[in-house]
PDB file of C-alpha atoms and ligand atoms in Angstrom:
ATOM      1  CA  UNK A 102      -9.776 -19.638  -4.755  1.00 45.00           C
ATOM      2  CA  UNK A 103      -9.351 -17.604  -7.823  1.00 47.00           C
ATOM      3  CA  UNK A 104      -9.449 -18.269 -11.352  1.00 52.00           C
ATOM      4  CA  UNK A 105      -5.985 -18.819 -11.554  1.00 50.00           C
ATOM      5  CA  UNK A 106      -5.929 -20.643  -8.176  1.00 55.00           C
ATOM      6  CA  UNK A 107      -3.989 -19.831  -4.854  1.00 71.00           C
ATOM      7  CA  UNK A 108      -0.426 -21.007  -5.827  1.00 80.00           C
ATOM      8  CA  UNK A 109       0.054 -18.312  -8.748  1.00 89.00           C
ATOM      9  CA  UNK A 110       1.501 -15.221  -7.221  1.00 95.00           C
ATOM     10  CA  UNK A 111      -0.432 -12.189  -6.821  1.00 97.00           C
ATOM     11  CA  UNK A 112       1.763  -9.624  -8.264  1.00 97.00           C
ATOM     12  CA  UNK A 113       4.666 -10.636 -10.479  1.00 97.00           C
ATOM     13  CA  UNK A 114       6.994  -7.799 -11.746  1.00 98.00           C
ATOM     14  CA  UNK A 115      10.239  -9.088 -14.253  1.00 97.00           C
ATOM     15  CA  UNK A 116      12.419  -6.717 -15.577  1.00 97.00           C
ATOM     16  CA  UNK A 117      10.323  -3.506 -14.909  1.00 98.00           C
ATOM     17  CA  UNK A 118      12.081  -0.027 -16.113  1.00 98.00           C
ATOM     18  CA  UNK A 119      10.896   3.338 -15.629  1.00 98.00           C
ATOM     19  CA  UNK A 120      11.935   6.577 -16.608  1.00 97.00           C
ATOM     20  CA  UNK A 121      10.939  10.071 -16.323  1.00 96.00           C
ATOM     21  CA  UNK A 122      12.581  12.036 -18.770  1.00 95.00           C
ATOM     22  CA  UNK A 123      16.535  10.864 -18.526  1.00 95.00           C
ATOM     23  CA  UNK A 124      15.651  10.077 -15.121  1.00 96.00           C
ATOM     24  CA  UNK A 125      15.985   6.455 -14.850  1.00 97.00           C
ATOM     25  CA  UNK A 126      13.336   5.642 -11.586  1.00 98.00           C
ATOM     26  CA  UNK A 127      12.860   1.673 -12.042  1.00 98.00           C
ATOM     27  CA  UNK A 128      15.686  -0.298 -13.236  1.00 98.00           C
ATOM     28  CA  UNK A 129      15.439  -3.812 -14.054  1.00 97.00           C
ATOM     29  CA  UNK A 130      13.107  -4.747 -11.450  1.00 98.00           C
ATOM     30  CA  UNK A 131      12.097  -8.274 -10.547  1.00 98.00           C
ATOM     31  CA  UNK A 132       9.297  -9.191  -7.461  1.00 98.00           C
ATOM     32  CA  UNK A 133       7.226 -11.446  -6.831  1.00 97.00           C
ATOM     33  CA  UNK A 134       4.346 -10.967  -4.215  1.00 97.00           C
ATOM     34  CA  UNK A 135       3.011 -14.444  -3.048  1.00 97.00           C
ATOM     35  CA  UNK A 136      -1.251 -14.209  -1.963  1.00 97.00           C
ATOM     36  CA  UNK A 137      -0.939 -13.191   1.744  1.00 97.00           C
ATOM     37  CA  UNK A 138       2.308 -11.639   2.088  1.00 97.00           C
ATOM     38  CA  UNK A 139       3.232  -8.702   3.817  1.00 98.00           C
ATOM     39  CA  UNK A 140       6.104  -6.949   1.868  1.00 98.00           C
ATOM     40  CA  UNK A 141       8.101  -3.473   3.203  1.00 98.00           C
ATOM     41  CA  UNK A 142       9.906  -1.205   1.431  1.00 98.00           C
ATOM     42  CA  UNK A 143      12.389   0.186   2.179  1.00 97.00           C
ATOM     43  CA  UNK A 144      14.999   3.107   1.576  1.00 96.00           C
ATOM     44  CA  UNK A 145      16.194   5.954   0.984  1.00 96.00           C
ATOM     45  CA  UNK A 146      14.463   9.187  -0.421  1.00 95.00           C
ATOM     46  CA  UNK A 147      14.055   9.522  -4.273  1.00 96.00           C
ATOM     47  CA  UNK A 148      14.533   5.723  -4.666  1.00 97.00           C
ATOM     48  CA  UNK A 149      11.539   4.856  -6.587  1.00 98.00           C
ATOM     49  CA  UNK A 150       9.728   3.300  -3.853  1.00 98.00           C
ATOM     50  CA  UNK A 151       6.192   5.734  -4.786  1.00 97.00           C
ATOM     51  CA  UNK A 152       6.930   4.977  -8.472  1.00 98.00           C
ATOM     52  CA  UNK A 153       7.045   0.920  -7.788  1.00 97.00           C
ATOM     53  CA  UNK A 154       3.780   1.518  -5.659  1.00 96.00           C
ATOM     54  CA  UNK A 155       2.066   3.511  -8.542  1.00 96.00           C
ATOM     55  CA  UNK A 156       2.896   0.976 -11.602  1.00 96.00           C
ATOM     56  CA  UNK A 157       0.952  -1.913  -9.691  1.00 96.00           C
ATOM     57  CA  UNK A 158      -1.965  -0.118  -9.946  1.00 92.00           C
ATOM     58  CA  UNK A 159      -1.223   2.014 -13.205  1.00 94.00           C
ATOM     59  CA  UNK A 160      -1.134   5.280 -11.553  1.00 94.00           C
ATOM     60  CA  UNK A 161       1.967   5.033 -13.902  1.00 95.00           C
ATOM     61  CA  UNK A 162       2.819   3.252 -16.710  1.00 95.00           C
ATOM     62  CA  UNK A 163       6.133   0.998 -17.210  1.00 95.00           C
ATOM     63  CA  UNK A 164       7.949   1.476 -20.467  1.00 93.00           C
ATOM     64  CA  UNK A 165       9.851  -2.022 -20.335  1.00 88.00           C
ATOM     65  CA  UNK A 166       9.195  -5.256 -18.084  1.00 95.00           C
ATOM     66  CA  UNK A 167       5.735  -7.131 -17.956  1.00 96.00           C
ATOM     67  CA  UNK A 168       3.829  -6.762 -14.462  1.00 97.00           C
ATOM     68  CA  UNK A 169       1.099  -9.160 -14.074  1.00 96.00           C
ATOM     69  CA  UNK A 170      -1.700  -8.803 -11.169  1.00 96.00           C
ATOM     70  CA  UNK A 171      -3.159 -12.440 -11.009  1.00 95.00           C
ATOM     71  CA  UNK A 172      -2.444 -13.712 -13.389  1.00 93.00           C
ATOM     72  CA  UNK A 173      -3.225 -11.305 -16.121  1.00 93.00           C
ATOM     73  CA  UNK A 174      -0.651  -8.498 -17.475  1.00 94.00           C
ATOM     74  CA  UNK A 175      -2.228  -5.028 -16.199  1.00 94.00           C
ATOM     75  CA  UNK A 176      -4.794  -3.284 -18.200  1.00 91.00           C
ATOM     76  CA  UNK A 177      -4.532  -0.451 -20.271  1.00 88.00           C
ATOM     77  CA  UNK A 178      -7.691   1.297 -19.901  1.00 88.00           C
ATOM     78  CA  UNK A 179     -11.611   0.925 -19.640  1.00 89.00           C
ATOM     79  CA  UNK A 180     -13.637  -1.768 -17.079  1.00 89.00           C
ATOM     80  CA  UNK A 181     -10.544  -3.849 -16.733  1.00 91.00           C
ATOM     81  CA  UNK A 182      -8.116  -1.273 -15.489  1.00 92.00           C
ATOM     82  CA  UNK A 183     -11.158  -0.081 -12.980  1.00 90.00           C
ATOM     83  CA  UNK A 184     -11.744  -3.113 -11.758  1.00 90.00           C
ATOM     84  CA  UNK A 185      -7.741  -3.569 -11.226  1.00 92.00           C
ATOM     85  CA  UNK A 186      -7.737  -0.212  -9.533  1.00 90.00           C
ATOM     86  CA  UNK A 187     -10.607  -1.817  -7.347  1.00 90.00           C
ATOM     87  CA  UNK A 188      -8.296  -4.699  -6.557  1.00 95.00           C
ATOM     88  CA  UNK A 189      -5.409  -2.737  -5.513  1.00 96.00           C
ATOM     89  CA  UNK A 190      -6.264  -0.338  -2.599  1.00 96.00           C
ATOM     90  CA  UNK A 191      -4.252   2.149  -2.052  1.00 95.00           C
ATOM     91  CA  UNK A 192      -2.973   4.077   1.444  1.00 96.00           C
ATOM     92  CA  UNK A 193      -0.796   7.776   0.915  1.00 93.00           C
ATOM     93  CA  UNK A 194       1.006   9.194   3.350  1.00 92.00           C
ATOM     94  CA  UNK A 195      -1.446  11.958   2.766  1.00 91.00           C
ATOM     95  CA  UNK A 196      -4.883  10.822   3.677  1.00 87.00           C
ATOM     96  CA  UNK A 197      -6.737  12.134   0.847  1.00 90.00           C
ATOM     97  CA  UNK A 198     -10.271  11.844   2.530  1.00 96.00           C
ATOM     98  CA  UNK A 199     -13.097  13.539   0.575  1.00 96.00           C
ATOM     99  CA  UNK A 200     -13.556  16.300   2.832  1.00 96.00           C
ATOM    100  CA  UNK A 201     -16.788  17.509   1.966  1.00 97.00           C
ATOM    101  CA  UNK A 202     -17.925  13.957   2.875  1.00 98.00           C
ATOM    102  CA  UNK A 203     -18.814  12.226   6.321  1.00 98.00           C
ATOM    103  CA  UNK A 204     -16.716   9.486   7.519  1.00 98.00           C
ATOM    104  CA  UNK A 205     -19.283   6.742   6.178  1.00 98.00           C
ATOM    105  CA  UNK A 206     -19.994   8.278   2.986  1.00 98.00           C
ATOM    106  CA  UNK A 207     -16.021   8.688   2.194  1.00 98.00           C
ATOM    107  CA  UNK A 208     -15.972   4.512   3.126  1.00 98.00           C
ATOM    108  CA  UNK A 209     -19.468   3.972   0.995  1.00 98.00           C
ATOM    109  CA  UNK A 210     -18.888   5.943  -2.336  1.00 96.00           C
ATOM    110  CA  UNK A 211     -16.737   3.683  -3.613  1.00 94.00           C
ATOM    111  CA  UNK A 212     -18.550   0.476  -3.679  1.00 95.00           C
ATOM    112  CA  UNK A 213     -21.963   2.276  -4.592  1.00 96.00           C
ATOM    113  CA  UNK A 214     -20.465   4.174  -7.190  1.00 92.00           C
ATOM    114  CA  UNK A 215     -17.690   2.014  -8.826  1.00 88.00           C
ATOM    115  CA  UNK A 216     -19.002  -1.681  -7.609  1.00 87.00           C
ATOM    116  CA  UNK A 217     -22.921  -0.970  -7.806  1.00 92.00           C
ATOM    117  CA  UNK A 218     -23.591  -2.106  -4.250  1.00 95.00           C
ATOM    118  CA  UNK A 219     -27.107  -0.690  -2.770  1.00 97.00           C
ATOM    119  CA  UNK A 220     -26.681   1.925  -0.459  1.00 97.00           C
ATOM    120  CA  UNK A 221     -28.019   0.393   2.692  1.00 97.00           C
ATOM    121  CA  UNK A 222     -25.940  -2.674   2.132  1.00 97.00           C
ATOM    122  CA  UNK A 223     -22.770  -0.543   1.538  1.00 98.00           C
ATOM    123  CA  UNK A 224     -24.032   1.380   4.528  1.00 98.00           C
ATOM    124  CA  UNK A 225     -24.096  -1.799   6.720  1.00 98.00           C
ATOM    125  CA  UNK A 226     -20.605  -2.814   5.021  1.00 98.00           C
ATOM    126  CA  UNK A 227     -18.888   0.491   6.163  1.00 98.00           C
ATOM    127  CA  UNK A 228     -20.174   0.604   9.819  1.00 98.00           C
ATOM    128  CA  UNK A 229     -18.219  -2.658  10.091  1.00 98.00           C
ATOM    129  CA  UNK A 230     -15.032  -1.349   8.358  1.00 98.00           C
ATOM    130  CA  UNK A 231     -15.294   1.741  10.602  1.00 98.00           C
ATOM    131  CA  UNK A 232     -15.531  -0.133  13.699  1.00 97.00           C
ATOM    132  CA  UNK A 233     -13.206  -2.613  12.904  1.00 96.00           C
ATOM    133  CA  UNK A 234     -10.949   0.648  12.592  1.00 97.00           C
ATOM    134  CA  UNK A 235     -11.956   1.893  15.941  1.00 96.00           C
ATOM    135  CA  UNK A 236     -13.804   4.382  14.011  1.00 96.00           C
ATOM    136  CA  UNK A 237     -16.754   3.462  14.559  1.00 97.00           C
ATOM    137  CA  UNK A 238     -18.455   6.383  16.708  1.00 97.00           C
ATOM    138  CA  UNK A 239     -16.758   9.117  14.318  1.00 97.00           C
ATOM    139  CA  UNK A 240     -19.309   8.127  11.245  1.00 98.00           C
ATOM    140  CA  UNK A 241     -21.212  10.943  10.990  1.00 98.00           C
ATOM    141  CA  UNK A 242     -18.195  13.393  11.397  1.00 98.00           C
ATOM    142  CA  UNK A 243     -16.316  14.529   8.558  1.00 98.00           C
ATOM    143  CA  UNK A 244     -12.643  14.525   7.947  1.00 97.00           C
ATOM    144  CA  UNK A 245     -11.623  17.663   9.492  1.00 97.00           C
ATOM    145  CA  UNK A 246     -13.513  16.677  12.535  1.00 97.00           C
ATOM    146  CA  UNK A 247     -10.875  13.890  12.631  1.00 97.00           C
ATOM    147  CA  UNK A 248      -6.854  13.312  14.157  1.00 96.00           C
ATOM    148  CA  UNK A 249      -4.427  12.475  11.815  1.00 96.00           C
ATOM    149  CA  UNK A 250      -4.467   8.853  12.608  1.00 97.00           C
ATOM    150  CA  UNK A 251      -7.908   8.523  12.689  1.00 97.00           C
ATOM    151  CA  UNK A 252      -8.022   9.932   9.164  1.00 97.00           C
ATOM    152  CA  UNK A 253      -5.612   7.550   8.078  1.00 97.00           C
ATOM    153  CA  UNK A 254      -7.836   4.843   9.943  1.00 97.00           C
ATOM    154  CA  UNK A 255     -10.712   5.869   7.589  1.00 98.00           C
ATOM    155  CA  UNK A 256      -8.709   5.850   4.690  1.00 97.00           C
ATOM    156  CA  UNK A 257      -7.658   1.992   5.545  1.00 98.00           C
ATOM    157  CA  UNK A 258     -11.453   1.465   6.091  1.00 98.00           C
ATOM    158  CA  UNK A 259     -12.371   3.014   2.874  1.00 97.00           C
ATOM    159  CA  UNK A 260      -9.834   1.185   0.960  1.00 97.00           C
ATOM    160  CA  UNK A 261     -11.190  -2.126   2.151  1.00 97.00           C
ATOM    161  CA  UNK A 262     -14.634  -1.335   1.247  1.00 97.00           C
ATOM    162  CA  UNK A 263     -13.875  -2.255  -2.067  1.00 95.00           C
ATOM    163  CA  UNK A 264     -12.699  -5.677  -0.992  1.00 95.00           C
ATOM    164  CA  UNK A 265      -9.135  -5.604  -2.528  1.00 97.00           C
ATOM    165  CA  UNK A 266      -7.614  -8.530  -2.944  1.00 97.00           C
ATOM    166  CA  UNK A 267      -4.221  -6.289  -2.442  1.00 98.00           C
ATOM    167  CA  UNK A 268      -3.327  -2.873  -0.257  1.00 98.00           C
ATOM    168  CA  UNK A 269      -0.275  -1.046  -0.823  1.00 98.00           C
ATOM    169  CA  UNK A 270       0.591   1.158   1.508  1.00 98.00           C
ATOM    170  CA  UNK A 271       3.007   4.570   0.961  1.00 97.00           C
ATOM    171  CA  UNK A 272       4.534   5.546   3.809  1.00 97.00           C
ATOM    172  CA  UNK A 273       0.881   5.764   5.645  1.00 97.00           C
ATOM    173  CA  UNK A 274       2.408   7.029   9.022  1.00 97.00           C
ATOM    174  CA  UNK A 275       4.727   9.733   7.511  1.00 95.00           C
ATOM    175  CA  UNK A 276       2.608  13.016   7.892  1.00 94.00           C
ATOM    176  CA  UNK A 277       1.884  11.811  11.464  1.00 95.00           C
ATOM    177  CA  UNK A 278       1.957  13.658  14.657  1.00 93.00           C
ATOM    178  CA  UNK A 279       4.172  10.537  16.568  1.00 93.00           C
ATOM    179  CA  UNK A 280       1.818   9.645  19.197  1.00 93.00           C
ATOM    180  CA  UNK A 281      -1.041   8.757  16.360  1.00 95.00           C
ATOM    181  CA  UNK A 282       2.294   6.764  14.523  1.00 96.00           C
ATOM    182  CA  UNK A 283       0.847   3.538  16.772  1.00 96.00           C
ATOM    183  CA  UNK A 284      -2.640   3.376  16.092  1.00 96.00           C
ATOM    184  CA  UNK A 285      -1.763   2.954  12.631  1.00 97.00           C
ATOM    185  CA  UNK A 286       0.261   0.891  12.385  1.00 97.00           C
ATOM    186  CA  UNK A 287      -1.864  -1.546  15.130  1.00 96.00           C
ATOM    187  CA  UNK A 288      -4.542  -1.820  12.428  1.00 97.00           C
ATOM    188  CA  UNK A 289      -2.336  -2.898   9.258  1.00 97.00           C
ATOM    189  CA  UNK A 290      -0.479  -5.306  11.406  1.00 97.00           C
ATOM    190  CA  UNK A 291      -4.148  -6.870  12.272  1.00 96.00           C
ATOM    191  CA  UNK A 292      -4.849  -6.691   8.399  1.00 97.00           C
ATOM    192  CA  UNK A 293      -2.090  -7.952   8.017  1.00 96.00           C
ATOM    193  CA  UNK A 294      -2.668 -11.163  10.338  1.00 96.00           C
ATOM    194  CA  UNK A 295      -6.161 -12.013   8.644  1.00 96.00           C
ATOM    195  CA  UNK A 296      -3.921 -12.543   5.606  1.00 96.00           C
ATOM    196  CA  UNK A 297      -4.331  -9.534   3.363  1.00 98.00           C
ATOM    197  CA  UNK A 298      -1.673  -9.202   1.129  1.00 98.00           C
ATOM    198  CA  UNK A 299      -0.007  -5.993   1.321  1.00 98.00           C
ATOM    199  CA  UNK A 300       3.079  -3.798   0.204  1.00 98.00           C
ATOM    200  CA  UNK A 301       3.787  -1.138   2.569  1.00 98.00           C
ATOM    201  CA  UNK A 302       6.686   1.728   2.272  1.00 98.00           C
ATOM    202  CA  UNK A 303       7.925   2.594   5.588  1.00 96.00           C
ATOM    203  CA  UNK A 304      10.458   2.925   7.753  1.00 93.00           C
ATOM    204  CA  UNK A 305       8.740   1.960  10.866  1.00 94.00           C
ATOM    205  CA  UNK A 306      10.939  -0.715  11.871  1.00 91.00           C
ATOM    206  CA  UNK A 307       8.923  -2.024  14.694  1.00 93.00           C
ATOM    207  CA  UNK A 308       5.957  -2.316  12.119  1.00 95.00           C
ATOM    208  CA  UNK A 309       8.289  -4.649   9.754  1.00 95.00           C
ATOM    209  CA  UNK A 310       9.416  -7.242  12.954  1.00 93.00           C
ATOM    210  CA  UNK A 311       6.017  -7.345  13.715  1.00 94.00           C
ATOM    211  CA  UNK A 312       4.146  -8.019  10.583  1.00 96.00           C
ATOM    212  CA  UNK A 313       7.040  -8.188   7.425  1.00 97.00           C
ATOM    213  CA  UNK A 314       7.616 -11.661   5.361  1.00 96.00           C
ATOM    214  CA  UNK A 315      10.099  -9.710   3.474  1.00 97.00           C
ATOM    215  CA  UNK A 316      11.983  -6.715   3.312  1.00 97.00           C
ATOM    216  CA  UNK A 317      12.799  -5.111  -0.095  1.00 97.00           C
ATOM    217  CA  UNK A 318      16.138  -2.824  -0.165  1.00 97.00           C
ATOM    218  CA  UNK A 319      15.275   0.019  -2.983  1.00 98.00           C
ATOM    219  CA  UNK A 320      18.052   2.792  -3.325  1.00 97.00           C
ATOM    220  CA  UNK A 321      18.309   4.110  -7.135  1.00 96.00           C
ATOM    221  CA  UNK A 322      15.800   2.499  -8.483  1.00 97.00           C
ATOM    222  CA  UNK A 323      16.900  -1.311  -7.904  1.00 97.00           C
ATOM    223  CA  UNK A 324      16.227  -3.945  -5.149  1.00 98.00           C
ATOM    224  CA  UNK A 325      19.442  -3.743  -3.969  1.00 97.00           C
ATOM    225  CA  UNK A 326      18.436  -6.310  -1.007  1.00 97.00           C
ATOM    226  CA  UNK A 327      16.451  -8.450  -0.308  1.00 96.00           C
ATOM    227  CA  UNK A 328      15.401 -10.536   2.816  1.00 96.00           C
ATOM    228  CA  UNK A 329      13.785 -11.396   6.295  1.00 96.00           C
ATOM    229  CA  UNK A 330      13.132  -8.507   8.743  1.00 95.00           C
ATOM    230  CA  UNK A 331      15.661 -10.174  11.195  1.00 94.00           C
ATOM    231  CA  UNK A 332      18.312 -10.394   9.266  1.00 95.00           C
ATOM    232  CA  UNK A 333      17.626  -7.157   7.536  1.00 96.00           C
ATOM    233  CA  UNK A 334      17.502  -4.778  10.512  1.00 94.00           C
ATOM    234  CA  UNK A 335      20.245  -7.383  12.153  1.00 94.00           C
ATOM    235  CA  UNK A 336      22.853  -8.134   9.379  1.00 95.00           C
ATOM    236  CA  UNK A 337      21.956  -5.883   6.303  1.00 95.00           C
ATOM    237  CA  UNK A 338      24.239  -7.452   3.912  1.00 95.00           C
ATOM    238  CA  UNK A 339      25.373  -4.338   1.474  1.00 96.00           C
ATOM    239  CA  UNK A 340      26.948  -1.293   2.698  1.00 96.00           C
ATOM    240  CA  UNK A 341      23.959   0.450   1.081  1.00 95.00           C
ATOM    241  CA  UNK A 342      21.707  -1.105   3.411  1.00 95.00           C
ATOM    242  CA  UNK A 343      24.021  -0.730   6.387  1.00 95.00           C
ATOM    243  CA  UNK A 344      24.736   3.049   5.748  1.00 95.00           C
ATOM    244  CA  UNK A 345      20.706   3.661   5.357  1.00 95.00           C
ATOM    245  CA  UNK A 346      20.051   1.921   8.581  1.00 94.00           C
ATOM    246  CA  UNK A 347      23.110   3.963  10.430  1.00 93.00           C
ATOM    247  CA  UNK A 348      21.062   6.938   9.707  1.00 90.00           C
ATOM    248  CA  UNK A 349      17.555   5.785  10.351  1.00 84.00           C
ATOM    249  CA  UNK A 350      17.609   3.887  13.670  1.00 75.00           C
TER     250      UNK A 350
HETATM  251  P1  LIG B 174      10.602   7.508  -3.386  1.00 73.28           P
HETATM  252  O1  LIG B 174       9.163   7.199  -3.202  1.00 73.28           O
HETATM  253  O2  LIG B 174      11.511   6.342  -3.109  1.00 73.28           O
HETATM  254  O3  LIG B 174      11.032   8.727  -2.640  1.00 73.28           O
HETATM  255  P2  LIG B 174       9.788   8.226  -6.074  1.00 73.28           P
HETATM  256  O4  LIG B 174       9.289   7.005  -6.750  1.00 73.28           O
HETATM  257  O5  LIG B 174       8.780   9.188  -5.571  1.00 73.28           O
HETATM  258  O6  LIG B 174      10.833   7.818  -4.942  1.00 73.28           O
HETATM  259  O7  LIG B 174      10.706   9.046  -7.074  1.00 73.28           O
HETATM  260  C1  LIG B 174      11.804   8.476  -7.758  1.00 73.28           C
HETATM  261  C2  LIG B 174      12.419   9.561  -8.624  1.00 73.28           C
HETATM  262  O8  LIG B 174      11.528   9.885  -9.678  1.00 73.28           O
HETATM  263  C3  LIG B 174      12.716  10.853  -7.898  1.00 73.28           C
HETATM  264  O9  LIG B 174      13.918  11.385  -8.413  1.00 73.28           O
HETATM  265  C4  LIG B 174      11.540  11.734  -8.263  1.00 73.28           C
HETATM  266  O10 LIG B 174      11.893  13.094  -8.225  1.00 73.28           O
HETATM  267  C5  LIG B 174      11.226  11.274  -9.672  1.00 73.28           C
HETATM  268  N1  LIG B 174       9.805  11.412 -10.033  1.00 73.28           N
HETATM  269  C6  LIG B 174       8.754  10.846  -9.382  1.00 73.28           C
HETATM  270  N2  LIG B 174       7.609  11.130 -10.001  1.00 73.28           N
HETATM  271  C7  LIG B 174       7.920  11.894 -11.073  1.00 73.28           C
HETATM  272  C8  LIG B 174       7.155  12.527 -12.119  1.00 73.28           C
HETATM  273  N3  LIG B 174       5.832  12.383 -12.184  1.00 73.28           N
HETATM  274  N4  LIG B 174       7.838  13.239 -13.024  1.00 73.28           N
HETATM  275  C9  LIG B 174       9.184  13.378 -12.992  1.00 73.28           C
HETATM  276  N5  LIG B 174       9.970  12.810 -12.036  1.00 73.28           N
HETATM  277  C10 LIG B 174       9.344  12.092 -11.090  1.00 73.28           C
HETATM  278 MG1  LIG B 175       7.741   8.060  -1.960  1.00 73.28          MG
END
């Protein structure tokens, strides 16, 4: 249980605008992420799903709308905004490994330098991330040592070092040769069944049936629909939707 107890939402977003310049990105956005939901995104280029991403974990900032992360409004700066930044892992589409770094010591800087754990107990913590990756053997490698998708597997492992209580995920599997696409995706769907709450851009619809609550719509910077995988992929309900999908599937 947290402070604020399991019922409150984790994320709650209400009338969230962004713009770049006259470049309206975020437009009125409301969404609520529940503790334990698995949320896709979906849409079409340019849509604002990477901004939406980055304003949950301040990589940007909003200039109207409130977002809370449980319970509190985000922080502007100092300890609190670190420790939010903590919370809120984060997966790109590139993998962003340190590369000068082995495969442990990419998954153990964070919590010895940002959360003050000892090494040997960070250590201990990131041989079980790794394996539970599959990883496991590659430790004392370093990135460029590495596939594609096992980078990316790292990258998962390192962002649960810091024991988020929240991954979001942009478009992880993009920059992916296609037969690495899989062993992805196998490990955020098994994240994603011991109940951590994630948001994850993609268009891997096999990914969504198999793990998805929800699917979000975003074209233009709205949520233009909103709804269950099923009846997303099956009946999209606008002819924004149903035009996207023509041209993905
Ligand atoms: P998506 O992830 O859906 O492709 P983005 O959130 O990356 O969409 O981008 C939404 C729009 O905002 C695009 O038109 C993009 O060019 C623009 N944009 C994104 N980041 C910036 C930035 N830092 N400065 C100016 N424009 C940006
Ligand atoms: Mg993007």
């Amino acid at each position: 249980m947290t402070e604020n107890g399991d019922a409150t939402p984790l994320v709650v977003l209400e009338g969230v605008n962004k713009h770049f310049g006259s470049l309206h990105v975020l437009r009125d956005i409301n969404l609520t992420i529940s503790r334990g939901e698995v949320l896709v995104v979906i849409g079409p280029s340019g849509g604002g799903k990477s901004t939406l991403c980055r304003a949950i974990n301040r990589l940007e900032t909003v200039d109207g709308g409130t977002i809370t992360f449980d319970g509190q409004p985000l922080p502007a700066e100092g300890k609190a905004l670190a420790r939010l930044r903590s919370e809120v892992g984060m997966v790109f589409q590139s993998f962003n490994l340190f590369a000068h770094k082995t495969i442990l010591e990419n998954v153990t800087l964070g919590p010895i330098r940002v959360r003050g754990v000892a090494r040997a107990q960070a250590e201990q913590r990131g041989m079980e991330l790794l394996e539970r990756v599959g990883i496991g053997s590659q430790a004392s490698k370093y990135p460029a040592q590495l596939s594609g998708g096992q980078q990316q597997r790292v990258a998962i492992a390192r962002a649960l070092a810091m024991e988020p209580k929240m991954i979001l995920f942009d478009e992880p599997t993009s920059a992916l040769d296609p037969e690495m696409v899989q062993e992805v995706l196998d490990v955020m769907v098994g994240l994603a069944r011991d109940g951590m709450t994630m948001m994850v851009v993609t268009h891997e619809m096999g990914f969504a049936r198999r793990a998805a609550n929800r699917v979000v719509f975003m074209a233009e910077g709205q949520i233009v629909e909103e709804n269950t995988p099923d009846e997303f992929f099956t009946a999209p309900r606008t002819d924004r939707a149903k035009d996207f999908l023509s041209k993905i599937l």
